[in-house]
PDB file of C-alpha atoms in Angstrom:
ATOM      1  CA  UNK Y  24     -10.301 -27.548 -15.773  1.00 38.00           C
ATOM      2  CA  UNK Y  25     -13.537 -28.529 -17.466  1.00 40.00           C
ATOM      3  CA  UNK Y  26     -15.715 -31.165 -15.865  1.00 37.00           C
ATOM      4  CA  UNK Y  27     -18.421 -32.230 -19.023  1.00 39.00           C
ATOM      5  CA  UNK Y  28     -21.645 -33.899 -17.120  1.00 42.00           C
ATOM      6  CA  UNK Y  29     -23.808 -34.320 -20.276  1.00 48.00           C
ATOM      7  CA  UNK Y  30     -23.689 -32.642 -23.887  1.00 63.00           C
ATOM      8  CA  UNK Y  31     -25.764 -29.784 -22.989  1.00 74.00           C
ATOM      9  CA  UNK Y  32     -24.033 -29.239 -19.153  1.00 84.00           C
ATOM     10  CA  UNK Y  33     -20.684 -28.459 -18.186  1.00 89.00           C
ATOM     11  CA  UNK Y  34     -19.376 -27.354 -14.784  1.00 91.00           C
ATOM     12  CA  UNK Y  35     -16.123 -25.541 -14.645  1.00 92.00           C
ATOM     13  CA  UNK Y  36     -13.754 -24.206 -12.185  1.00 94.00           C
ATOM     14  CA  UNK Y  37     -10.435 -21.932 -11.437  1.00 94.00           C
ATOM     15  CA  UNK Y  38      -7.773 -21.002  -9.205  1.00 96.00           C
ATOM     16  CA  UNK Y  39      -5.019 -19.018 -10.057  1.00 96.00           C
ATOM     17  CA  UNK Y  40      -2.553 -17.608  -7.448  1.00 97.00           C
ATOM     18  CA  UNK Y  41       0.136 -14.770  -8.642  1.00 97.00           C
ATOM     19  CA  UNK Y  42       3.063 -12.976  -6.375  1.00 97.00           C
ATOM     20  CA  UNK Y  43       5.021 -10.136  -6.545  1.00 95.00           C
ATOM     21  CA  UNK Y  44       7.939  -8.927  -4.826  1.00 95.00           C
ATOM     22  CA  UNK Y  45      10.215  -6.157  -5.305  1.00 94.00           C
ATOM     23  CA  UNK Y  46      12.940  -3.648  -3.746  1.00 91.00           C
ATOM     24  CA  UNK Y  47      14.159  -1.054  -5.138  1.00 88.00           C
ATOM     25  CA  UNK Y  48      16.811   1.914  -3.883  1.00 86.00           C
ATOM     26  CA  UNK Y  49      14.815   5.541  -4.209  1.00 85.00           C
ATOM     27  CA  UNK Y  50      16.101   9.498  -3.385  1.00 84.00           C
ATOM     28  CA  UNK Y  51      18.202  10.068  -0.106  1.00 87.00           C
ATOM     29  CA  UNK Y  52      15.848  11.330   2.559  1.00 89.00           C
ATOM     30  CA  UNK Y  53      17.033  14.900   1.436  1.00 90.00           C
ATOM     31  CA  UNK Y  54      16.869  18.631   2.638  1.00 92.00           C
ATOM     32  CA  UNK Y  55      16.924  21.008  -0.052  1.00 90.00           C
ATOM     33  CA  UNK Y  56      18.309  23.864   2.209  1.00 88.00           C
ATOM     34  CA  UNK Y  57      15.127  24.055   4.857  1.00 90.00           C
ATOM     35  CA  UNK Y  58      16.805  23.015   7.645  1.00 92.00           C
ATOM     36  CA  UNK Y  59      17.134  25.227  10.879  1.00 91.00           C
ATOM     37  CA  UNK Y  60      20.698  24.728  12.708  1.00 92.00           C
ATOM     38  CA  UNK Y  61      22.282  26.278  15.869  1.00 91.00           C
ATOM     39  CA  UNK Y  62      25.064  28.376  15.330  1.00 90.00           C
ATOM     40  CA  UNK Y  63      26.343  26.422  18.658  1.00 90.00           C
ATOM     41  CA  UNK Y  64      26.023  22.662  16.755  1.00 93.00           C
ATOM     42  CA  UNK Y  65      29.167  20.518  18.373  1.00 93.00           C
ATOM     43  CA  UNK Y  66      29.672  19.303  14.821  1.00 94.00           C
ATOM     44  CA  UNK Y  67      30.072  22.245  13.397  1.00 90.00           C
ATOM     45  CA  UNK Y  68      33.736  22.934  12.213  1.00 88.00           C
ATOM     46  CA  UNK Y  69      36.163  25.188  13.909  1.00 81.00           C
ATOM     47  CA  UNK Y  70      36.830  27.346  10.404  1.00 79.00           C
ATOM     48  CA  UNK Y  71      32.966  28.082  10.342  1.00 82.00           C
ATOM     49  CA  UNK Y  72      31.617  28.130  14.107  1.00 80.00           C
ATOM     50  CA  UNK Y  73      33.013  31.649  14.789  1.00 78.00           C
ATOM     51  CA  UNK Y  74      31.274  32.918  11.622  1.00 80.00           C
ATOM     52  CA  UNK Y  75      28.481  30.931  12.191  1.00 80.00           C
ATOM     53  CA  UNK Y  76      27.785  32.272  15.807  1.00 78.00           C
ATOM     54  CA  UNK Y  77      29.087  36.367  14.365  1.00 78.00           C
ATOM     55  CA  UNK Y  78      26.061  35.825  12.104  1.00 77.00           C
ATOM     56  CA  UNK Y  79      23.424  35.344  14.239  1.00 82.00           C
ATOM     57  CA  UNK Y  80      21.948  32.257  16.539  1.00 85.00           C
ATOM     58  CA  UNK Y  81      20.901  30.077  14.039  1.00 88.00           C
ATOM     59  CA  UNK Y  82      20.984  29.404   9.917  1.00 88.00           C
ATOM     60  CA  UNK Y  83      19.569  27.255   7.160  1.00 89.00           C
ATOM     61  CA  UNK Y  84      21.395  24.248   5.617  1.00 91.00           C
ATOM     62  CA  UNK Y  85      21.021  21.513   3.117  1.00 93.00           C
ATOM     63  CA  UNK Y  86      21.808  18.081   3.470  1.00 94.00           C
ATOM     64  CA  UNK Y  87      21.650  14.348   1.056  1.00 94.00           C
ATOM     65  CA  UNK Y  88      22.347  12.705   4.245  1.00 94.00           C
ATOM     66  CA  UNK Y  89      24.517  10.899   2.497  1.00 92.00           C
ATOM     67  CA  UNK Y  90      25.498   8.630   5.433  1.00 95.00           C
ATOM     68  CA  UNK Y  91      22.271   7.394   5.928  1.00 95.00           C
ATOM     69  CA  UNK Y  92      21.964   6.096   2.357  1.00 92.00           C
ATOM     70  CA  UNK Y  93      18.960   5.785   0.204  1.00 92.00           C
ATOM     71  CA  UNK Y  94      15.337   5.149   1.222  1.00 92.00           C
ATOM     72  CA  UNK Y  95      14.389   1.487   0.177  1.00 92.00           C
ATOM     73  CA  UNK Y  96      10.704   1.065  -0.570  1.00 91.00           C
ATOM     74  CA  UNK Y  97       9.726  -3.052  -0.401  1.00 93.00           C
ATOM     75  CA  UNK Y  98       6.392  -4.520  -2.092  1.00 93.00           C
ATOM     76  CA  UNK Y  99       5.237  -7.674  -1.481  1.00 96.00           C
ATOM     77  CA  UNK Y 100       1.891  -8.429  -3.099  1.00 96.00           C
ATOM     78  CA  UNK Y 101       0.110 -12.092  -3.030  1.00 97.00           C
ATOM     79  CA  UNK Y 102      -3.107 -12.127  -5.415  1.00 97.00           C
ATOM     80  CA  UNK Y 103      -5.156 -15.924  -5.013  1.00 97.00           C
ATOM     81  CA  UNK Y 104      -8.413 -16.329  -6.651  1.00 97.00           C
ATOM     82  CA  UNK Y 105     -11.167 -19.102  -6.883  1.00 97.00           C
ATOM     83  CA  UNK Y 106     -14.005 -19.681  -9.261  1.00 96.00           C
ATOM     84  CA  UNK Y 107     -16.601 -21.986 -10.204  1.00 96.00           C
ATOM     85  CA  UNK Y 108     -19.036 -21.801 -12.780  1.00 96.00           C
ATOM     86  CA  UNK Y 109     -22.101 -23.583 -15.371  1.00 94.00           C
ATOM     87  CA  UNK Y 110     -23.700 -23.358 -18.553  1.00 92.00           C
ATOM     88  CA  UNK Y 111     -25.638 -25.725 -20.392  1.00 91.00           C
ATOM     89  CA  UNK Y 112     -29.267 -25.516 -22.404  1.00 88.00           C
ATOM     90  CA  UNK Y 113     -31.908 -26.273 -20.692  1.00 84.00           C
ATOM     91  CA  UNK Y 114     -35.781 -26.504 -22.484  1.00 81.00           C
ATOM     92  CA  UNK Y 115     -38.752 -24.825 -21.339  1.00 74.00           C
ATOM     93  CA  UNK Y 116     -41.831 -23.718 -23.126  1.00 70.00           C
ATOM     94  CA  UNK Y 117     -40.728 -25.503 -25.958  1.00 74.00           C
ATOM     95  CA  UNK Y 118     -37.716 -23.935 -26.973  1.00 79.00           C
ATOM     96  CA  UNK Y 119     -33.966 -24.092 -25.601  1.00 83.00           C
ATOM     97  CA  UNK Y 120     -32.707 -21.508 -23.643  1.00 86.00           C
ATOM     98  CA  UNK Y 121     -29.022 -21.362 -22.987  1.00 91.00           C
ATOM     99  CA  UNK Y 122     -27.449 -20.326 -19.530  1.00 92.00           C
ATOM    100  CA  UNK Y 123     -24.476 -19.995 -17.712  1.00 95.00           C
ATOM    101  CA  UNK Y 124     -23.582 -18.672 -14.206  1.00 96.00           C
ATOM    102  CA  UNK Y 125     -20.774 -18.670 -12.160  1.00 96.00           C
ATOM    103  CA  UNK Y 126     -19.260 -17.636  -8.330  1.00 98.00           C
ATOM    104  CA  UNK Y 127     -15.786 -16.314  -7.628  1.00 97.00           C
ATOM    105  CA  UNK Y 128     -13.902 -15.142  -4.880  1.00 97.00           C
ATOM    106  CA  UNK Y 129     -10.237 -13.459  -4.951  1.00 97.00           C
ATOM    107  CA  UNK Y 130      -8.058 -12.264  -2.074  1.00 96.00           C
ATOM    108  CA  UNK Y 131      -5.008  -9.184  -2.578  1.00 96.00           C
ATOM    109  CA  UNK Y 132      -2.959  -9.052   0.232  1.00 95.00           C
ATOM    110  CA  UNK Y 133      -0.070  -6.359  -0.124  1.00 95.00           C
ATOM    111  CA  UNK Y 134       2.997  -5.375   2.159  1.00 94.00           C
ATOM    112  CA  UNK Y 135       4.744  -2.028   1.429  1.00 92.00           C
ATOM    113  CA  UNK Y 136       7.490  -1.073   3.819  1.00 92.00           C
ATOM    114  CA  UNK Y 137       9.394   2.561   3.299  1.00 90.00           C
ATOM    115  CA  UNK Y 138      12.644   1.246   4.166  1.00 91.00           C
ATOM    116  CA  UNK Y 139      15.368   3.265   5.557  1.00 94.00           C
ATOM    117  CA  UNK Y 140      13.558   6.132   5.998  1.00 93.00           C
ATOM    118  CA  UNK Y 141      14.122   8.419   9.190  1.00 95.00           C
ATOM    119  CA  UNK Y 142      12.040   9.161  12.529  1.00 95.00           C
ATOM    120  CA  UNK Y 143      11.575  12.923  11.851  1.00 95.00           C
ATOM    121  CA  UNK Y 144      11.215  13.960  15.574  1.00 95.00           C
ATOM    122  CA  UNK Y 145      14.251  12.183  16.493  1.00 96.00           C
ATOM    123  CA  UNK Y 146      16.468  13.654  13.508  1.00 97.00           C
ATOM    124  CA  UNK Y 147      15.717  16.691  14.373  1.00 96.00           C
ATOM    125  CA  UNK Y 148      16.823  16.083  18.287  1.00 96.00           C
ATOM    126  CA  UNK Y 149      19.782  14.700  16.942  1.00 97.00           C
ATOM    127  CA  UNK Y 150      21.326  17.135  14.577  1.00 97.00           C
ATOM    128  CA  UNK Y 151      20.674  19.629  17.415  1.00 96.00           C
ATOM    129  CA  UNK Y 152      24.412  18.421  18.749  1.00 96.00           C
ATOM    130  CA  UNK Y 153      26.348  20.424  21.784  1.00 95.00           C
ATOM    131  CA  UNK Y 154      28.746  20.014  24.222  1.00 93.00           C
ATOM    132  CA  UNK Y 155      27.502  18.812  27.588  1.00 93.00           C
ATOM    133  CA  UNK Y 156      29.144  21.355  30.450  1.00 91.00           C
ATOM    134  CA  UNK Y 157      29.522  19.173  32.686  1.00 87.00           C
ATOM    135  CA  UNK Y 158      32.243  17.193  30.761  1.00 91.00           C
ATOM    136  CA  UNK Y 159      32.447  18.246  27.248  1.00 90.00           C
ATOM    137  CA  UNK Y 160      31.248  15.381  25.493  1.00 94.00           C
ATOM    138  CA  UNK Y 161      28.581  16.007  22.731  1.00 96.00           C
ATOM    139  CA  UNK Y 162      25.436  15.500  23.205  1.00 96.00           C
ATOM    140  CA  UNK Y 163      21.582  16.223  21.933  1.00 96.00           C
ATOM    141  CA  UNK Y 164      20.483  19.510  23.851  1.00 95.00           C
ATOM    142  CA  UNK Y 165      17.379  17.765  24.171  1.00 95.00           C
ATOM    143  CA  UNK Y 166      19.145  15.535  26.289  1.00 95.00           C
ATOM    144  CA  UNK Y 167      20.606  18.182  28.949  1.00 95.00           C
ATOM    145  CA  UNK Y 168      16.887  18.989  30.305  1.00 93.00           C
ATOM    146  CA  UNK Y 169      15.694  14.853  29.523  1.00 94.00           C
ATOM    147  CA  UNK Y 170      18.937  13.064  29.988  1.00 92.00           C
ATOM    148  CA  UNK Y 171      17.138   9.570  29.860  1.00 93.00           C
ATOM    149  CA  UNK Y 172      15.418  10.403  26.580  1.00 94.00           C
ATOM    150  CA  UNK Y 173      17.823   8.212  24.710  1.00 94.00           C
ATOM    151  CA  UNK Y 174      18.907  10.511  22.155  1.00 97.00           C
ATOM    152  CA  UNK Y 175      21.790   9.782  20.265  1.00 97.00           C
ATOM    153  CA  UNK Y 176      23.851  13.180  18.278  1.00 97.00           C
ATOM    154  CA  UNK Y 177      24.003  13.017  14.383  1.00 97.00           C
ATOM    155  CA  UNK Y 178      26.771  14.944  12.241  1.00 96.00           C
ATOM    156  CA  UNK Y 179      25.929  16.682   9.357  1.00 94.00           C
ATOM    157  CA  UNK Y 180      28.794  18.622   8.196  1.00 92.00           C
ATOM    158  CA  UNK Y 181      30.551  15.661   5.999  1.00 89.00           C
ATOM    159  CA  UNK Y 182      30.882  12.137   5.022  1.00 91.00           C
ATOM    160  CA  UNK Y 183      31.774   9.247   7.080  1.00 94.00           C
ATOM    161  CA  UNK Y 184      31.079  10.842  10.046  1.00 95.00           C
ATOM    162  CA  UNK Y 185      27.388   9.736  11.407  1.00 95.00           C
ATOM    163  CA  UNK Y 186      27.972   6.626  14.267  1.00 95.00           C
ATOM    164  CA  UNK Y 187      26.249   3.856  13.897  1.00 96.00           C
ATOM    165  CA  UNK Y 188      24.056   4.313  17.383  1.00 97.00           C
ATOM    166  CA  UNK Y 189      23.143   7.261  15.275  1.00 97.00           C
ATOM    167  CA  UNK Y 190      22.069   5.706  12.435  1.00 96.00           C
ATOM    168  CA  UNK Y 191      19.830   2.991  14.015  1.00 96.00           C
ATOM    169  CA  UNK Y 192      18.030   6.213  16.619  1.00 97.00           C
ATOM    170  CA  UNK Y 193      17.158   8.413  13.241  1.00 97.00           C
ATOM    171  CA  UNK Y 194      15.972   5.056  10.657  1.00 95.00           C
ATOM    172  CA  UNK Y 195      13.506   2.613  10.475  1.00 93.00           C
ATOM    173  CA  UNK Y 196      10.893   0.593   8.493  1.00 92.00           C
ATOM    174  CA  UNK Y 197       7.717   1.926   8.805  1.00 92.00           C
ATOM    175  CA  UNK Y 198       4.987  -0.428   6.886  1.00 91.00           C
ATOM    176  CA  UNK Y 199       1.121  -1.020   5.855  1.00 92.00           C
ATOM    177  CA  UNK Y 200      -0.820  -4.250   4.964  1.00 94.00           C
ATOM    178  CA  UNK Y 201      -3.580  -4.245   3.003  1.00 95.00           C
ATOM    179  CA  UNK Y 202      -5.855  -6.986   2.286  1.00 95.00           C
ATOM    180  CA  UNK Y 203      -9.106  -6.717  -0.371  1.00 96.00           C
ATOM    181  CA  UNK Y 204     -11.107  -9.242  -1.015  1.00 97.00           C
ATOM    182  CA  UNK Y 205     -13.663  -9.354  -3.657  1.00 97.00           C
ATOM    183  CA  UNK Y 206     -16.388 -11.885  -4.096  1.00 97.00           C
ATOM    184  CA  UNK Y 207     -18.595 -11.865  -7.598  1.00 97.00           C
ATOM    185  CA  UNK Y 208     -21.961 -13.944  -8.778  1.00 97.00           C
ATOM    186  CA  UNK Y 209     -23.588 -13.600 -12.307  1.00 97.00           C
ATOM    187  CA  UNK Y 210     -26.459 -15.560 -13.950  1.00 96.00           C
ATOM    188  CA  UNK Y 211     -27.568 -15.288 -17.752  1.00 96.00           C
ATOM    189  CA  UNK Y 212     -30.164 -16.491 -19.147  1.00 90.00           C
ATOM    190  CA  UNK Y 213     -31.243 -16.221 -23.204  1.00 92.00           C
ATOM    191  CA  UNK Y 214     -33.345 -17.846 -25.790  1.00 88.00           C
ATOM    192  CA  UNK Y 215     -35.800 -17.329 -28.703  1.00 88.00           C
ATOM    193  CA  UNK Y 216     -39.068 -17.823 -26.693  1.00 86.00           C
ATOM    194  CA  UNK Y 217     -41.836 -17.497 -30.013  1.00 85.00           C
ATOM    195  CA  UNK Y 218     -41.748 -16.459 -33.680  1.00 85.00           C
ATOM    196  CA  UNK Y 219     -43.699 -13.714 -34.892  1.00 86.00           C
ATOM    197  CA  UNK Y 220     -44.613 -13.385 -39.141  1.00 87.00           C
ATOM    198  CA  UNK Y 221     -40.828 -11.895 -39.451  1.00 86.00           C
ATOM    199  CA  UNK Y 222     -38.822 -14.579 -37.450  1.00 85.00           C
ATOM    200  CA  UNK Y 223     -37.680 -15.461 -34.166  1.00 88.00           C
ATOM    201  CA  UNK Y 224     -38.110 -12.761 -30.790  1.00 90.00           C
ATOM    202  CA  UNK Y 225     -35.303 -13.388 -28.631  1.00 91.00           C
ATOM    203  CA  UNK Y 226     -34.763 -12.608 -25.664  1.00 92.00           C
ATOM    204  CA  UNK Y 227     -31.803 -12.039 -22.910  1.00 94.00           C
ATOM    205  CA  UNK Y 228     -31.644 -11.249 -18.953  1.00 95.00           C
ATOM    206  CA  UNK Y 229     -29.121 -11.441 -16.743  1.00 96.00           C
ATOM    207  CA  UNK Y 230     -27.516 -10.430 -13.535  1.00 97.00           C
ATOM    208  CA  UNK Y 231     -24.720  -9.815 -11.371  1.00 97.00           C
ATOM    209  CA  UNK Y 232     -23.703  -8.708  -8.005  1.00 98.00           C
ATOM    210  CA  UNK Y 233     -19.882  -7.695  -6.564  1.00 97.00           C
ATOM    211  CA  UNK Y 234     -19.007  -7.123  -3.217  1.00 97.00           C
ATOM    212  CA  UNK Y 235     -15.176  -5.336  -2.437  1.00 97.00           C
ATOM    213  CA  UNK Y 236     -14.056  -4.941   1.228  1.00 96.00           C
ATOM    214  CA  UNK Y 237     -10.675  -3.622   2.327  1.00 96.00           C
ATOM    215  CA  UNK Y 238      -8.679  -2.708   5.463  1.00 95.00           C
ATOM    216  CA  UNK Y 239      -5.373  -1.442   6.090  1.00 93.00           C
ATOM    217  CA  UNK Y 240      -3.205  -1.478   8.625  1.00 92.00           C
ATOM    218  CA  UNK Y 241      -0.307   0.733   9.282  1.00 90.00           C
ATOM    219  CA  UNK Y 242       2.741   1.267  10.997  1.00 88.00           C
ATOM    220  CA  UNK Y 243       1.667   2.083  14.973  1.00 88.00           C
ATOM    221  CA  UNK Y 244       3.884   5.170  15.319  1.00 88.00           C
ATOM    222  CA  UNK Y 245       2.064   6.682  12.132  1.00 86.00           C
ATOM    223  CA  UNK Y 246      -0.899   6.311  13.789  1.00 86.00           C
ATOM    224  CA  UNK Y 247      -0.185   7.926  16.684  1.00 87.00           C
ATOM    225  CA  UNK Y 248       1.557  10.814  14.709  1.00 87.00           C
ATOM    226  CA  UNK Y 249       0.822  11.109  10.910  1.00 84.00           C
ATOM    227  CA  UNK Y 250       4.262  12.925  10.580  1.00 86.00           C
ATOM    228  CA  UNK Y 251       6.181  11.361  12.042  1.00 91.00           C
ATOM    229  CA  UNK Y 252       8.247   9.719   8.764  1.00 91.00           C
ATOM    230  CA  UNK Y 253       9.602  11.436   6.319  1.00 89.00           C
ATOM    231  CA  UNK Y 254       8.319   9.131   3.588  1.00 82.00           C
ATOM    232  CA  UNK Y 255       5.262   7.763   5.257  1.00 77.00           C
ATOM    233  CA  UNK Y 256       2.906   4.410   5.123  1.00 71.00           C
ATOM    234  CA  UNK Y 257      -0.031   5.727   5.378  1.00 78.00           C
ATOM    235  CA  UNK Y 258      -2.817   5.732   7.575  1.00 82.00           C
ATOM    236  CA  UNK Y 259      -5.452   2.845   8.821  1.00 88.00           C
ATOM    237  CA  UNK Y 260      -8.787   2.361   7.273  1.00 89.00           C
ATOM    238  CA  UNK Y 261     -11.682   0.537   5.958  1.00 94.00           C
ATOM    239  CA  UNK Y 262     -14.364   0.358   3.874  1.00 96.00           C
ATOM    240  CA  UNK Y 263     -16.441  -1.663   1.279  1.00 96.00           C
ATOM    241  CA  UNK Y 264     -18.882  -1.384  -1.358  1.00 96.00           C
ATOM    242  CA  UNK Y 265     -21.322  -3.642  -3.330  1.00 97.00           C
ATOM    243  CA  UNK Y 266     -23.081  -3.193  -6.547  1.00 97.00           C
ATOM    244  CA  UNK Y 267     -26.018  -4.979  -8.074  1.00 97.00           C
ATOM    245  CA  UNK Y 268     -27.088  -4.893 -11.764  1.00 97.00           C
ATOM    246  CA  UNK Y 269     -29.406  -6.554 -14.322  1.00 97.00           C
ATOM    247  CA  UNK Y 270     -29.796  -6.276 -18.159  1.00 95.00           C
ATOM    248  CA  UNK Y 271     -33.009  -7.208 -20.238  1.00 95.00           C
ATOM    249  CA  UNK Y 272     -32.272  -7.381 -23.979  1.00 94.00           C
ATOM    250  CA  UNK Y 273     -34.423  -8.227 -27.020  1.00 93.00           C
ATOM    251  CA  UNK Y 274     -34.220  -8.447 -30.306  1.00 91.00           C
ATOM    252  CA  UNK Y 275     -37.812  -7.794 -32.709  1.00 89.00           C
ATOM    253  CA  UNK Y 276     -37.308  -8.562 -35.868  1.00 86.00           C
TER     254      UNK Y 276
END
């Protein structure tokens, strides 16, 4: 909008406001053969167990987890900025200098959660699967020294076959938030101030100054242990900058 208060003045101003949301499905949370199993696993089928256990205590497997379905990353990004400004001519020293200046101030606050991705400590308790002794049932082995620890067995040898108690122990959303704000003033200034035998000298200063300040936070359990996901949020942090310049021109003709 354009506010006119004489022929030489006008005062102007902005706000603009813009949002983005999106979800998309990405790659399986996916073990390309680095996995370490028990030749003991529960899960393990009858037809391979024996061989399993002949060959030694443990061996490597690969898994698309395909019962715990794709990671889902989410974005959610809100942009809102304001800005007011002038310019006009003005006389002084017998000439007319033009100007114009303005003052803005804009706001990005962003969500990203990696959705449906898995608790990497508690997979790995809960692929470890065997048979409790005491009645048969299977269980996590971490759970036969911590039986309170809440850990809930996950089968890896097919498809169909993960519960959903499983499901909800090994996945979650972890998330950041981000929010920048920037805030921006600039003033210019330019005329011809005198004539020399060739023509006109003029003449052009100006400056501006930007400030940027950010913070993120992240998901707590991140925090407290940066592996814990297997497709992370990232960590917390903060910091801002600001920058000041100025430009002197002339033309000598």
């Amino acid at each position: 909008m354009l506010f006119r208060s004489s022929d030489d003045w006008k005062v102007f101003g902005e706000a603009s406001w813009a949002h983005m949301n999106s979800e998309s499905r990405s790659t399986p949370v996916f073990y390309p053969g680095n996995l370490t199993m028990r030749s003991d696993n529960a899960f393990l089928p009858a037809s391979l167990s024996a061989a399993a256990i002949a060959a030694g205590s443990t061996f490597t497997f690969g898994t698309m987890n395909g019962d715990l379905g794709a990671q889902q990353p989410l974005y959610d990004r809100r942009i809102l900025r304001f800005m007011v400004g002038t310019e006009g001519v003005i006389d002084a020293f017998d000439t007319a200098w033009k100007f114009d200046a303005y003052a803005s101030s804009g706001f990005n606050m962003s969500t990203t959660i990696s959705g449906n991705t898995i608790n990497v400590p508690r997979y790995q308790q809960a692929i470890d699967a065997v048979r409790n002794p005491a009645n048969g049932t299977i269980v996590c082995r971490s759970t036969l020294t911590n039986p309170t620890n809440g850990c809930v067995p996950l089968n890896l040898f097919g498809r169909g076959v993960v519960s959903q108690a499983a499901k909800d122990y090994v996945r979650a959303d972890p998330y950041n938030i981000i929010r920048l704000k920037q805030q921006v003033g600039a003033f210019n200034f330019s005329g011809e101030p005198f004539s020399t035998w060739a023509g006109p000298v003029s003449l052009a200063t100006g400056i501006e100054h930007r400030e940027e300040k950010m913070r993120q936070i992240t998901d707590p359990e991140e925090q407290a242990n940066p592996a814990v996901w297997f497709q992370g949020a990232g960590l917390p942090y903060t910091g801002k900058f600001t920058v000041t310049e100025g430009f002197v021109e002339t033309v000598l003709p």
